[in-house]
Amino acid sequence: MQPFDNIVANSKVRGHLHRKEMVMFERLRRTITQRIAELENGSLFNLRDLLGDERPDGQGAARQLGRDFRANLHDFPDVADEGRDGENLRWYRKA
């Protein structure tokens, strides 16, 4: 295998994993929406605490879920991105 072939093969694998993780976001979308609705206005939250035991295992899957949530934040108009804290955990605020 040539070096270029390896890059193409790896990109295909990464693309497949992203689709798989996006399915996870879609599967959890209803749960995320319900849990956000239960929060009081002005509440700060992060996905780790919001999902609890339903959060995916593994750092890679959890990170991708966070990326997908942030990429779809426009679907959650009452949620604002508050940035990351000192431990690199992203926080959100329910408006």
Backbone as JSON, one array per atom type, in Angstrom:
{
  "sequence": "MQPFDNIVANSKVRGHLHRKEMVMFERLRRTITQRIAELENGSLFNLRDLLGDERPDGQGAARQLGRDFRANLHDFPDVADEGRDGENLRWYRKA",
  "N": [[0.85, -1.18, 0.0], [0.56, 2.2, -0.84], [1.64, 5.35, 0.64], [-0.34, 7.34, 0.15], [-2.61, 5.76, -0.29], [-3.08, 4.8, 2.25], [-3.83, 7.14, 3.59], [-6.26, 7.72, 2.28], [-7.7, 5.41, 2.98], [-7.79, 5.71, 5.79], [-9.25, 8.1, 5.97], [-11.69, 7.29, 5.0], [-12.45, 5.52, 7.0], [-12.62, 7.28, 9.18], [-14.7, 8.91, 8.26], [-16.81, 7.08, 8.25], [-17.0, 6.55, 10.99], [-17.82, 9.06, 11.88], [-20.39, 9.26, 10.77], [-21.58, 7.18, 12.16], [-21.44, 8.15, 14.79], [-23.0, 10.44, 14.51], [-25.45, 9.29, 14.21], [-25.76, 8.47, 16.82], [-26.1, 10.96, 18.09], [-28.52, 11.72, 16.89], [-30.12, 9.71, 17.92], [-30.1, 10.38, 20.61], [-31.18, 12.88, 20.61], [-33.92, 13.48, 21.25], [-33.97, 12.88, 24.01], [-32.06, 14.74, 24.93], [-33.38, 17.11, 24.25], [-35.7, 16.92, 25.87], [-34.56, 16.91, 28.44], [-33.31, 19.41, 28.51], [-35.58, 21.02, 28.36], [-36.62, 20.58, 30.87], [-34.96, 21.99, 32.53], [-34.44, 24.95, 34.5], [-34.92, 28.32, 33.37], [-32.0, 30.1, 32.53], [-30.24, 28.3, 33.6], [-27.06, 26.73, 33.85], [-25.43, 24.18, 32.0], [-23.86, 21.08, 31.05], [-23.19, 18.58, 28.56], [-22.33, 16.15, 29.64], [-23.27, 16.1, 32.32], [-25.97, 16.54, 31.83], [-26.83, 14.27, 30.39], [-25.99, 12.12, 31.95], [-25.95, 8.74, 32.82], [-26.65, 8.0, 30.28], [-24.9, 9.06, 28.55], [-22.49, 8.54, 26.0], [-20.1, 5.85, 26.14], [-16.58, 6.11, 26.36], [-14.09, 8.41, 25.36], [-13.8, 9.41, 22.73], [-16.31, 8.97, 21.47], [-17.96, 10.49, 23.14], [-16.87, 13.04, 22.8], [-17.43, 13.42, 20.07], [-20.21, 13.41, 20.13], [-20.61, 15.78, 21.53], [-19.55, 17.59, 19.66], [-21.37, 17.23, 17.56], [-23.73, 18.07, 18.81], [-23.14, 20.76, 19.26], [-22.81, 21.61, 16.62], [-25.4, 21.44, 15.8], [-26.7, 23.31, 17.29], [-28.33, 25.38, 16.52], [-30.79, 24.19, 16.31], [-31.72, 24.23, 18.82], [-33.01, 26.7, 20.04], [-33.25, 27.99, 22.5], [-30.88, 27.71, 23.82], [-27.63, 28.69, 24.71], [-24.22, 28.83, 23.83], [-21.75, 28.78, 26.19], [-19.05, 28.55, 26.24], [-15.81, 27.07, 27.08], [-14.58, 25.65, 30.16], [-11.93, 25.75, 32.65], [-11.17, 23.11, 32.69], [-11.59, 22.28, 30.17], [-14.18, 21.63, 29.54], [-17.18, 21.99, 27.87], [-19.72, 24.38, 28.31], [-23.18, 25.22, 28.49], [-26.0, 27.48, 28.38], [-29.33, 27.63, 29.36], [-31.67, 29.68, 27.97]],
  "CA": [[0.0, 0.0, 0.0], [1.29, 3.46, -0.91], [1.22, 6.27, 1.7], [-1.61, 7.99, -0.2], [-3.68, 4.79, -0.09], [-3.33, 4.75, 3.69], [-4.59, 8.35, 3.93], [-7.62, 7.53, 1.78], [-8.33, 4.38, 3.81], [-8.07, 6.3, 7.1], [-10.32, 9.09, 5.87], [-12.95, 6.54, 4.87], [-12.8, 5.02, 8.33], [-13.07, 8.41, 9.99], [-16.02, 9.3, 7.76], [-17.77, 6.09, 8.73], [-17.2, 6.76, 12.42], [-18.61, 10.26, 12.09], [-21.8, 8.93, 10.5], [-22.05, 6.34, 13.26], [-21.64, 9.0, 15.95], [-24.13, 11.32, 14.23], [-26.62, 8.47, 14.53], [-25.9, 8.53, 18.27], [-26.7, 12.25, 18.41], [-29.93, 11.66, 16.49], [-30.8, 8.82, 18.87], [-30.21, 11.06, 21.9], [-31.75, 14.23, 20.42], [-35.16, 13.62, 22.02], [-33.59, 12.91, 25.43], [-31.42, 16.03, 25.17], [-34.43, 18.12, 24.17], [-36.55, 16.79, 27.06], [-33.8, 17.32, 29.63], [-33.15, 20.87, 28.46], [-36.89, 21.6, 28.68], [-36.84, 20.44, 32.31], [-34.09, 22.93, 33.24], [-34.95, 26.3, 34.72], [-34.28, 29.33, 32.54], [-30.76, 30.63, 33.11], [-29.41, 27.21, 34.11], [-25.87, 26.28, 33.14], [-25.35, 22.72, 31.93], [-22.98, 20.47, 30.05], [-23.8, 17.33, 28.1], [-21.98, 15.06, 30.56], [-24.21, 16.09, 33.44], [-27.33, 16.48, 31.3], [-27.16, 12.9, 29.97], [-25.69, 11.15, 33.0], [-25.61, 7.38, 32.38], [-26.95, 7.82, 28.85], [-23.77, 9.6, 27.79], [-21.76, 7.42, 25.4], [-18.84, 5.43, 26.73], [-15.41, 6.42, 25.56], [-13.87, 9.83, 25.11], [-14.02, 9.74, 21.33], [-17.75, 9.03, 21.2], [-18.5, 11.61, 23.9], [-16.43, 14.26, 22.11], [-18.17, 13.56, 18.82], [-21.56, 13.81, 20.49], [-20.53, 17.2, 21.84], [-19.37, 18.32, 18.39], [-22.62, 17.17, 16.82], [-24.7, 18.92, 19.51], [-22.77, 22.15, 18.99], [-23.09, 21.87, 15.2], [-26.86, 21.52, 15.66], [-27.2, 24.2, 18.33], [-29.41, 26.19, 15.94], [-32.05, 23.48, 16.54], [-32.05, 24.44, 20.23], [-32.93, 28.17, 20.1], [-33.2, 28.5, 23.86], [-29.6, 27.3, 24.4], [-26.49, 29.49, 24.29], [-22.9, 28.27, 24.11], [-21.04, 29.61, 27.17], [-17.62, 28.32, 26.13], [-15.18, 26.0, 27.86], [-14.02, 26.03, 31.45], [-10.51, 25.44, 32.82], [-10.96, 21.68, 32.46], [-11.92, 22.07, 28.77], [-15.55, 21.12, 29.45], [-18.04, 23.02, 27.26], [-20.93, 24.69, 29.06], [-24.29, 25.86, 27.79], [-26.98, 28.11, 29.26], [-30.7, 27.67, 28.86], [-32.14, 31.1, 28.02]],
  "C": [[0.89, 1.24, 0.0], [0.8, 4.37, 0.21], [-0.12, 6.95, 1.41], [-2.8, 7.06, 0.03], [-4.07, 4.72, 1.38], [-4.15, 5.97, 4.13], [-6.04, 8.2, 3.5], [-8.36, 6.51, 2.64], [-8.7, 4.95, 5.17], [-9.19, 7.31, 7.03], [-11.67, 8.41, 5.7], [-13.4, 6.01, 6.21], [-13.32, 6.15, 9.19], [-14.46, 8.88, 9.55], [-17.1, 8.36, 8.25], [-18.04, 6.3, 10.21], [-18.05, 8.0, 12.67], [-20.09, 9.98, 11.83], [-22.37, 8.11, 11.64], [-22.33, 7.21, 14.49], [-22.8, 9.96, 15.74], [-25.43, 10.57, 14.49], [-26.85, 8.49, 16.05], [-26.53, 9.85, 18.69], [-28.19, 12.24, 18.07], [-30.73, 10.78, 17.45], [-31.03, 9.52, 20.21], [-30.87, 12.43, 21.81], [-33.01, 14.43, 21.27], [-34.87, 13.72, 23.52], [-32.97, 14.26, 25.77], [-32.48, 17.13, 25.2], [-35.31, 18.1, 25.42], [-35.82, 17.28, 28.32], [-33.56, 18.82, 29.66], [-34.45, 21.55, 28.83], [-37.16, 21.56, 30.18], [-36.0, 21.41, 33.14], [-34.79, 24.27, 33.43], [-34.23, 27.26, 33.78], [-33.07, 29.9, 33.27], [-29.82, 29.56, 33.63], [-28.21, 26.95, 33.22], [-25.86, 24.76, 33.12], [-24.27, 22.32, 30.94], [-23.59, 19.13, 29.68], [-23.51, 16.17, 29.04], [-22.99, 14.97, 31.69], [-25.65, 15.94, 32.97], [-27.74, 15.04, 30.99], [-26.89, 11.86, 31.03], [-25.27, 9.8, 32.42], [-25.88, 7.14, 30.9], [-25.86, 8.39, 27.95], [-22.96, 8.44, 27.23], [-20.46, 7.12, 26.14], [-17.71, 5.81, 25.79], [-15.31, 7.89, 25.24], [-14.18, 10.23, 23.68], [-15.49, 9.9, 21.01], [-18.39, 10.22, 21.92], [-18.12, 12.94, 23.25], [-17.23, 14.49, 20.83], [-19.62, 13.96, 19.09], [-21.61, 15.29, 20.8], [-20.38, 18.05, 20.59], [-20.68, 18.36, 17.61], [-23.69, 18.05, 17.48], [-24.41, 20.39, 19.18], [-23.05, 22.52, 17.54], [-24.59, 22.02, 14.94], [-27.49, 22.45, 16.68], [-28.32, 25.09, 17.82], [-30.78, 25.51, 16.09], [-32.54, 23.61, 17.98], [-31.99, 25.95, 20.5], [-32.86, 28.75, 21.51], [-31.91, 28.12, 24.58], [-28.48, 28.16, 23.82], [-25.19, 28.79, 24.7], [-22.16, 29.24, 25.03], [-19.54, 29.39, 27.14], [-17.13, 27.19, 27.03], [-14.65, 26.54, 29.19], [-12.54, 25.63, 31.5], [-10.18, 23.97, 32.6], [-11.36, 21.28, 31.04], [-13.3, 21.42, 28.57], [-16.44, 22.25, 28.93], [-19.35, 23.14, 28.03], [-21.93, 25.42, 28.17], [-25.21, 26.49, 28.82], [-28.34, 28.07, 28.58], [-31.2, 29.09, 29.05], [-33.51, 31.16, 28.67]]
}
